């Protein structure tokens, strides 16, 4: 089955700096890659996603890149703010008649003011 | 996006008992999933709840321990059976509306403590 690895497990940056989180996946059949933000005590919320036929996608301060050949995808947050502090999960989804989503281990991001 | 209501939001249960968690979606969805999230950990997929057929379980999870129902396209339940303290965790349901919308939406979670 699919396996998603995520690095780093913890990331601390200064406000205004950029943060990068990297993930790899194992199943070449995965074709949809969402990123979720989870604040303490809350449910995961989708923040951005990318499909397998796209190499890069940007939404304001957040961008994702995908390298299907290498099975790598990354989340980039620019101009970080304290409210970006949370746990971020990458995920890979496989179409099994609907999309089954497998999550990475998570990255705890701290943005220091 | 779909709105998912999950209940109970939390419960404290005695070991050896069972708890049923309910998940209601405000629109018909093709796929529903059940996840477990232990404190500080990632989300681990327990099973896919299939409408009209038996659930599909991931490795390490079995029907006797986590029976699932999916009577229609808007509702599912997960039962945690014969609970032990190791079952203490957050359980989340999620829904995927179908091939037109790939991202999963989550219920607010059920925080289960087994004593």
CSV table of N, CA and C in Angstrom, one decimal, chain B:
chain,number,residue,atom,x,y,z
B,1,UNK,N,-18.3,22.8,-0.1
B,1,UNK,CA,-17.7,21.6,0.6
B,1,UNK,C,-18.7,21.0,1.5
B,2,UNK,N,-18.5,19.7,1.8
B,2,UNK,CA,-19.5,19.0,2.7
B,2,UNK,C,-19.3,19.4,4.1
B,3,UNK,N,-20.4,19.4,4.9
B,3,UNK,CA,-20.3,19.6,6.3
B,3,UNK,C,-20.5,18.3,7.0
B,4,UNK,N,-19.6,18.0,7.9
B,4,UNK,CA,-19.7,16.7,8.6
B,4,UNK,C,-19.9,16.9,10.1
B,5,UNK,N,-20.9,16.3,10.6
B,5,UNK,CA,-21.2,16.3,12.0
B,5,UNK,C,-20.8,15.0,12.7
B,6,UNK,N,-20.0,15.0,13.7
B,6,UNK,CA,-19.6,13.8,14.3
B,6,UNK,C,-19.9,13.9,15.8
B,7,UNK,N,-20.4,12.7,16.4
B,7,UNK,CA,-20.7,12.7,17.8
B,7,UNK,C,-20.6,11.3,18.4
B,8,UNK,N,-20.2,11.2,19.6
B,8,UNK,CA,-20.0,12.3,20.6
B,8,UNK,C,-18.7,13.0,20.3
B,9,UNK,N,-18.5,14.2,20.9
B,9,UNK,CA,-17.2,14.9,20.7
B,9,UNK,C,-16.2,14.4,21.6
B,10,UNK,N,-16.6,13.8,22.7
B,10,UNK,CA,-15.7,13.2,23.6
B,10,UNK,C,-16.4,12.2,24.5
B,11,UNK,N,-15.7,11.2,25.1
B,11,UNK,CA,-16.3,10.3,26.0
B,11,UNK,C,-15.2,9.7,26.8
B,12,UNK,N,-15.6,9.3,28.0
B,12,UNK,CA,-14.7,8.5,28.9
B,12,UNK,C,-15.4,7.2,29.2
B,13,UNK,N,-14.8,6.1,28.9
B,13,UNK,CA,-15.4,4.8,28.9
B,13,UNK,C,-14.6,3.8,29.8
B,14,UNK,N,-15.4,2.9,30.3
B,14,UNK,CA,-14.7,1.8,31.1
B,14,UNK,C,-14.2,0.8,30.1
B,15,UNK,N,-13.1,0.2,30.5
B,15,UNK,CA,-12.5,-0.9,29.7
B,15,UNK,C,-13.5,-2.0,29.6
B,16,UNK,N,-13.5,-2.7,28.5
B,16,UNK,CA,-14.3,-3.8,28.2
B,16,UNK,C,-15.7,-3.4,27.6
B,17,UNK,N,-16.0,-2.1,27.6
B,17,UNK,CA,-17.2,-1.7,27.0
B,17,UNK,C,-17.0,-1.3,25.6
B,18,UNK,N,-18.1,-0.9,24.9
B,18,UNK,CA,-18.0,-0.5,23.5
B,18,UNK,C,-18.6,0.9,23.3
B,19,UNK,N,-18.1,1.7,22.3
B,19,UNK,CA,-18.6,3.0,22.0
B,19,UNK,C,-18.9,3.1,20.6
B,20,UNK,N,-20.0,3.6,20.2
B,20,UNK,CA,-20.3,3.8,18.8
B,20,UNK,C,-20.3,5.3,18.5
B,21,UNK,N,-19.5,5.7,17.5
B,21,UNK,CA,-19.4,7.0,17.0
B,21,UNK,C,-20.2,7.2,15.7
B,22,UNK,N,-20.9,8.3,15.7
B,22,UNK,CA,-21.7,8.6,14.5
B,22,UNK,C,-21.2,9.7,13.7
B,23,UNK,N,-21.4,9.6,12.4
B,23,UNK,CA,-20.9,10.7,11.4
B,23,UNK,C,-22.0,10.9,10.4
B,24,UNK,N,-22.4,12.2,10.4
B,24,UNK,CA,-23.5,12.6,9.4
B,24,UNK,C,-23.0,13.6,8.5
B,25,UNK,N,-23.2,13.4,7.2
B,25,UNK,CA,-22.8,14.4,6.2
B,25,UNK,C,-24.0,15.1,5.6
B,26,UNK,N,-23.9,16.4,5.3
B,26,UNK,CA,-25.0,17.1,4.9
B,26,UNK,C,-25.4,16.9,3.4
B,27,UNK,N,-24.6,16.1,2.7
B,27,UNK,CA,-24.9,15.8,1.3
B,27,UNK,C,-24.4,14.4,1.0
B,28,UNK,N,-24.9,13.8,0.0
B,28,UNK,CA,-24.5,12.4,-0.4
B,28,UNK,C,-23.0,12.4,-0.8
B,29,UNK,N,-22.3,11.5,-0.3
B,29,UNK,CA,-20.9,11.3,-0.6
B,29,UNK,C,-20.6,9.9,-1.0
B,30,UNK,N,-19.7,9.8,-1.9
B,30,UNK,CA,-19.3,8.4,-2.4
B,30,UNK,C,-18.6,7.6,-1.3
B,31,UNK,N,-17.6,8.3,-0.8
B,31,UNK,CA,-16.7,7.5,0.1
B,31,UNK,C,-16.7,8.2,1.5
B,32,UNK,N,-16.7,7.4,2.5
B,32,UNK,CA,-16.5,7.8,3.9
B,32,UNK,C,-15.4,7.0,4.5
B,33,UNK,N,-14.6,7.6,5.3
B,33,UNK,CA,-13.4,7.0,5.9
B,33,UNK,C,-13.3,7.2,7.4
B,34,UNK,N,-12.7,6.3,8.1
B,34,UNK,CA,-12.5,6.5,9.5
B,34,UNK,C,-11.0,6.4,9.8
B,35,UNK,N,-10.6,7.5,10.6
B,35,UNK,CA,-9.2,7.6,11.0
B,35,UNK,C,-9.0,7.6,12.5
B,36,UNK,N,-7.8,7.2,12.9
B,36,UNK,CA,-7.5,7.3,14.3
B,36,UNK,C,-6.3,8.2,14.4
B,37,UNK,N,-6.3,9.1,15.4
B,37,UNK,CA,-5.2,10.0,15.6
B,37,UNK,C,-4.8,10.0,17.1
B,38,UNK,N,-3.7,9.4,17.4
B,38,UNK,CA,-3.2,9.4,18.8
B,38,UNK,C,-2.5,10.7,19.1
B,39,UNK,N,-2.4,11.1,20.3
B,39,UNK,CA,-1.9,12.4,20.7
B,39,UNK,C,-0.6,12.7,20.1
B,40,UNK,N,-0.5,13.8,19.4
B,40,UNK,CA,0.8,14.2,18.8
B,40,UNK,C,1.2,13.4,17.5
B,41,UNK,N,0.3,12.6,17.1
B,41,UNK,CA,0.6,11.7,15.9
B,41,UNK,C,-0.1,12.1,14.7
B,42,UNK,N,0.1,11.3,13.6
B,42,UNK,CA,-0.6,11.5,12.4
B,42,UNK,C,-1.9,10.8,12.4
B,43,UNK,N,-2.6,10.9,11.3
B,43,UNK,CA,-3.9,10.3,11.1
B,43,UNK,C,-3.6,8.9,10.4
B,44,UNK,N,-4.1,7.9,11.1
B,44,UNK,CA,-4.0,6.5,10.5
B,44,UNK,C,-5.3,6.0,10.0
B,45,UNK,N,-5.4,5.6,8.8
B,45,UNK,CA,-6.6,5.2,8.2
B,45,UNK,C,-7.0,3.8,8.8
B,46,UNK,N,-8.2,3.7,9.4
B,46,UNK,CA,-8.7,2.5,9.9
B,46,UNK,C,-9.4,1.7,8.8
B,47,UNK,N,-10.4,2.3,8.1
B,47,UNK,CA,-11.1,1.6,7.1
B,47,UNK,C,-11.9,2.6,6.2
B,48,UNK,N,-12.3,2.1,5.1
B,48,UNK,CA,-13.2,2.8,4.2
B,48,UNK,C,-14.6,2.2,4.4
B,49,UNK,N,-15.5,3.1,4.6
B,49,UNK,CA,-16.9,2.7,4.8
B,49,UNK,C,-17.6,2.7,3.5
B,50,UNK,N,-18.0,1.5,3.0
B,50,UNK,CA,-18.7,1.4,1.7
B,50,UNK,C,-20.2,1.3,1.9
B,51,UNK,N,-20.9,2.0,1.1
B,51,UNK,CA,-22.3,2.0,1.2
B,51,UNK,C,-22.9,0.7,0.5
B,52,UNK,N,-23.6,-0.1,1.3
B,52,UNK,CA,-24.2,-1.3,0.8
B,52,UNK,C,-23.3,-2.5,0.8
B,53,UNK,N,-22.1,-2.4,1.3
B,53,UNK,CA,-21.3,-3.5,1.4
B,53,UNK,C,-20.4,-3.4,2.6
B,54,UNK,N,-19.6,-4.4,2.9
B,54,UNK,CA,-18.8,-4.4,4.1
B,54,UNK,C,-17.6,-3.4,4.0
B,55,UNK,N,-17.2,-2.9,5.1
B,55,UNK,CA,-16.1,-1.9,5.1
B,55,UNK,C,-14.8,-2.6,4.7
B,56,UNK,N,-13.9,-1.8,4.1
B,56,UNK,CA,-12.6,-2.3,3.8
B,56,UNK,C,-11.6,-1.8,4.8
B,57,UNK,N,-11.0,-2.7,5.5
B,57,UNK,CA,-10.1,-2.4,6.6
B,57,UNK,C,-8.6,-2.4,6.2
B,58,UNK,N,-7.9,-1.5,6.8
B,58,UNK,CA,-6.4,-1.3,6.5
B,58,UNK,C,-5.7,-2.4,7.4
B,59,UNK,N,-4.5,-2.6,7.1
B,59,UNK,CA,-3.7,-3.6,7.8
B,59,UNK,C,-3.6,-3.2,9.3
B,60,UNK,N,-3.8,-4.1,10.1
B,60,UNK,CA,-3.8,-3.9,11.6
B,60,UNK,C,-5.1,-3.6,12.2
B,61,UNK,N,-6.1,-3.5,11.4
B,61,UNK,CA,-7.5,-3.2,11.9
B,61,UNK,C,-8.4,-4.3,11.4
B,62,UNK,N,-9.3,-4.7,12.3
B,62,UNK,CA,-10.2,-5.8,12.0
B,62,UNK,C,-11.6,-5.5,12.4
B,63,UNK,N,-12.5,-6.1,11.7
B,63,UNK,CA,-13.9,-5.8,11.8
B,63,UNK,C,-14.5,-6.1,13.2
B,64,UNK,N,-14.0,-7.2,13.8
B,64,UNK,CA,-14.5,-7.5,15.2
B,64,UNK,C,-14.2,-6.4,16.2
B,65,UNK,N,-13.1,-5.7,16.0
B,65,UNK,CA,-12.7,-4.7,16.9
B,65,UNK,C,-13.3,-3.3,16.5
B,66,UNK,N,-13.4,-3.1,15.3
B,66,UNK,CA,-14.0,-1.8,14.8
B,66,UNK,C,-15.1,-2.0,13.7
B,67,UNK,N,-16.2,-2.5,14.2
B,67,UNK,CA,-17.3,-2.7,13.2
B,67,UNK,C,-17.8,-1.4,12.7
B,68,UNK,N,-18.1,-1.3,11.4
B,68,UNK,CA,-18.5,-0.1,10.7
B,68,UNK,C,-19.8,-0.3,10.0
B,69,UNK,N,-20.7,0.6,10.1
B,69,UNK,CA,-21.9,0.6,9.3
B,69,UNK,C,-22.0,1.8,8.3
B,70,UNK,N,-22.6,1.6,7.2
B,70,UNK,CA,-22.8,2.7,6.2
B,70,UNK,C,-24.1,2.4,5.6
B,71,UNK,N,-25.2,2.7,6.3
B,71,UNK,CA,-26.6,2.4,5.7
B,71,UNK,C,-27.0,3.2,4.5
B,72,UNK,N,-26.4,4.4,4.4
B,72,UNK,CA,-26.8,5.2,3.2
B,72,UNK,C,-25.6,6.1,2.9
B,73,UNK,N,-25.8,7.0,1.9
B,73,UNK,CA,-24.7,7.9,1.4
B,73,UNK,C,-24.4,9.1,2.3
B,74,UNK,N,-25.1,9.2,3.4
B,74,UNK,CA,-24.9,10.4,4.2
B,74,UNK,C,-24.5,10.0,5.7
B,75,UNK,N,-24.4,8.8,6.0
B,75,UNK,CA,-24.2,8.4,7.4
B,75,UNK,C,-23.3,7.2,7.5
B,76,UNK,N,-22.5,7.2,8.6
B,76,UNK,CA,-21.7,6.0,9.0
B,76,UNK,C,-21.5,6.0,10.5
B,77,UNK,N,-21.3,4.8,11.0
B,77,UNK,CA,-20.9,4.7,12.4
B,77,UNK,C,-19.7,3.8,12.5
B,78,UNK,N,-18.9,4.1,13.5
B,78,UNK,CA,-17.7,3.3,13.9
B,78,UNK,C,-17.9,2.9,15.3
B,79,UNK,N,-17.8,1.6,15.6
B,79,UNK,CA,-17.9,1.1,17.0
B,79,UNK,C,-16.5,0.7,17.4
B,80,UNK,N,-16.0,1.1,18.6
B,80,UNK,CA,-14.8,0.6,19.2
B,80,UNK,C,-15.2,-0.4,20.2
B,81,UNK,N,-14.9,-1.6,20.0
B,81,UNK,CA,-15.4,-2.7,20.8
B,81,UNK,C,-14.4,-3.2,21.8
B,82,UNK,N,-15.0,-3.7,23.0
B,82,UNK,CA,-14.2,-4.3,24.0
B,82,UNK,C,-12.9,-3.4,24.3
B,83,UNK,N,-13.2,-2.2,24.7
B,83,UNK,CA,-12.1,-1.2,24.7
B,83,UNK,C,-11.1,-1.5,25.8
B,84,UNK,N,-9.9,-1.1,25.5
B,84,UNK,CA,-8.8,-1.1,26.5
B,84,UNK,C,-8.2,0.3,26.5
B,85,UNK,N,-7.3,0.6,27.5
B,85,UNK,CA,-6.7,2.0,27.5
B,85,UNK,C,-5.9,2.3,26.2
B,86,UNK,N,-5.4,1.3,25.5
B,86,UNK,CA,-4.7,1.5,24.3
B,86,UNK,C,-5.6,2.1,23.2
B,87,UNK,N,-6.9,2.0,23.3
B,87,UNK,CA,-7.8,2.5,22.3
B,87,UNK,C,-8.1,4.0,22.6
B,88,UNK,N,-7.5,4.6,23.6
B,88,UNK,CA,-7.7,6.0,23.9
B,88,UNK,C,-7.0,6.8,22.8
B,89,UNK,N,-7.8,7.6,22.1
B,89,UNK,CA,-7.3,8.3,20.9
B,89,UNK,C,-8.4,9.3,20.4
B,90,UNK,N,-8.1,10.0,19.4
B,90,UNK,CA,-9.1,10.8,18.7
B,90,UNK,C,-9.5,10.0,17.4
B,91,UNK,N,-10.8,9.8,17.2
B,91,UNK,CA,-11.3,9.2,16.0
B,91,UNK,C,-12.0,10.2,15.1
B,92,UNK,N,-11.6,10.2,13.9
B,92,UNK,CA,-12.2,11.2,12.9
B,92,UNK,C,-12.8,10.5,11.8
B,93,UNK,N,-14.0,10.9,11.4
B,93,UNK,CA,-14.5,10.5,10.1
B,93,UNK,C,-14.2,11.5,9.0
B,94,UNK,N,-14.1,11.1,7.8
B,94,UNK,CA,-14.0,12.0,6.7
B,94,UNK,C,-14.8,11.5,5.5
B,95,UNK,N,-15.1,12.5,4.7
B,95,UNK,CA,-15.9,12.2,3.5
B,95,UNK,C,-15.3,12.7,2.3
B,96,UNK,N,-15.4,11.9,1.2
B,96,UNK,CA,-14.9,12.4,-0.1
B,96,UNK,C,-16.1,12.4,-1.0
B,97,UNK,N,-16.5,13.6,-1.5
B,97,UNK,CA,-17.7,13.7,-2.3
B,97,UNK,C,-17.7,12.9,-3.6
B,98,UNK,N,-16.6,12.5,-4.0
B,98,UNK,CA,-16.6,11.7,-5.3
B,98,UNK,C,-15.5,12.2,-6.2
B,99,UNK,N,-15.5,11.7,-7.4
B,99,UNK,CA,-14.3,11.9,-8.3
B,99,UNK,C,-14.2,13.3,-8.7
B,100,UNK,N,-15.3,14.1,-8.6
B,100,UNK,CA,-15.2,15.5,-9.0
B,100,UNK,C,-14.5,16.4,-8.0
B,101,UNK,N,-14.5,15.9,-6.8
B,101,UNK,CA,-13.8,16.7,-5.7
B,101,UNK,C,-13.0,15.7,-4.9
B,102,UNK,N,-11.7,15.9,-4.9
B,102,UNK,CA,-10.9,14.9,-4.4
B,102,UNK,C,-10.5,15.0,-2.9
B,103,UNK,N,-10.6,16.2,-2.4
B,103,UNK,CA,-10.1,16.4,-1.0
B,103,UNK,C,-11.2,15.9,0.0
B,104,UNK,N,-10.7,15.4,1.1
B,104,UNK,CA,-11.5,14.9,2.1
B,104,UNK,C,-11.8,16.0,3.1
B,105,UNK,N,-13.0,15.9,3.7
B,105,UNK,CA,-13.5,16.8,4.7
B,105,UNK,C,-13.6,16.0,6.0
B,106,UNK,N,-13.3,16.6,7.1
B,106,UNK,CA,-13.3,15.9,8.3
B,106,UNK,C,-14.4,16.3,9.3
B,107,UNK,N,-14.9,15.4,10.1
B,107,UNK,CA,-15.7,15.7,11.2
B,107,UNK,C,-14.8,16.3,12.3
B,108,UNK,N,-15.4,16.8,13.4
B,108,UNK,CA,-14.6,17.4,14.4
B,108,UNK,C,-13.9,16.5,15.3
B,109,UNK,N,-14.1,15.2,15.2
B,109,UNK,CA,-13.4,14.2,15.9
B,109,UNK,C,-14.1,13.8,17.2
B,110,UNK,N,-13.8,12.6,17.7
B,110,UNK,CA,-14.3,12.1,19.0
B,110,UNK,C,-13.0,11.8,19.8
B,111,UNK,N,-12.9,12.5,20.9
B,111,UNK,CA,-11.8,12.2,21.9
B,111,UNK,C,-12.2,11.1,22.8
B,112,UNK,N,-11.7,9.9,22.7
B,112,UNK,CA,-12.0,8.8,23.5
B,112,UNK,C,-11.0,8.5,24.6
B,113,UNK,N,-11.4,8.4,25.8
B,113,UNK,CA,-10.5,8.0,26.9
B,113,UNK,C,-11.1,6.8,27.5
B,114,UNK,N,-10.2,5.7,27.6
B,114,UNK,CA,-10.6,4.5,28.2
B,114,UNK,C,-9.9,4.3,29.5
B,115,UNK,N,-10.7,4.1,30.6
B,115,UNK,CA,-10.1,4.0,31.9
B,115,UNK,C,-10.3,2.6,32.5
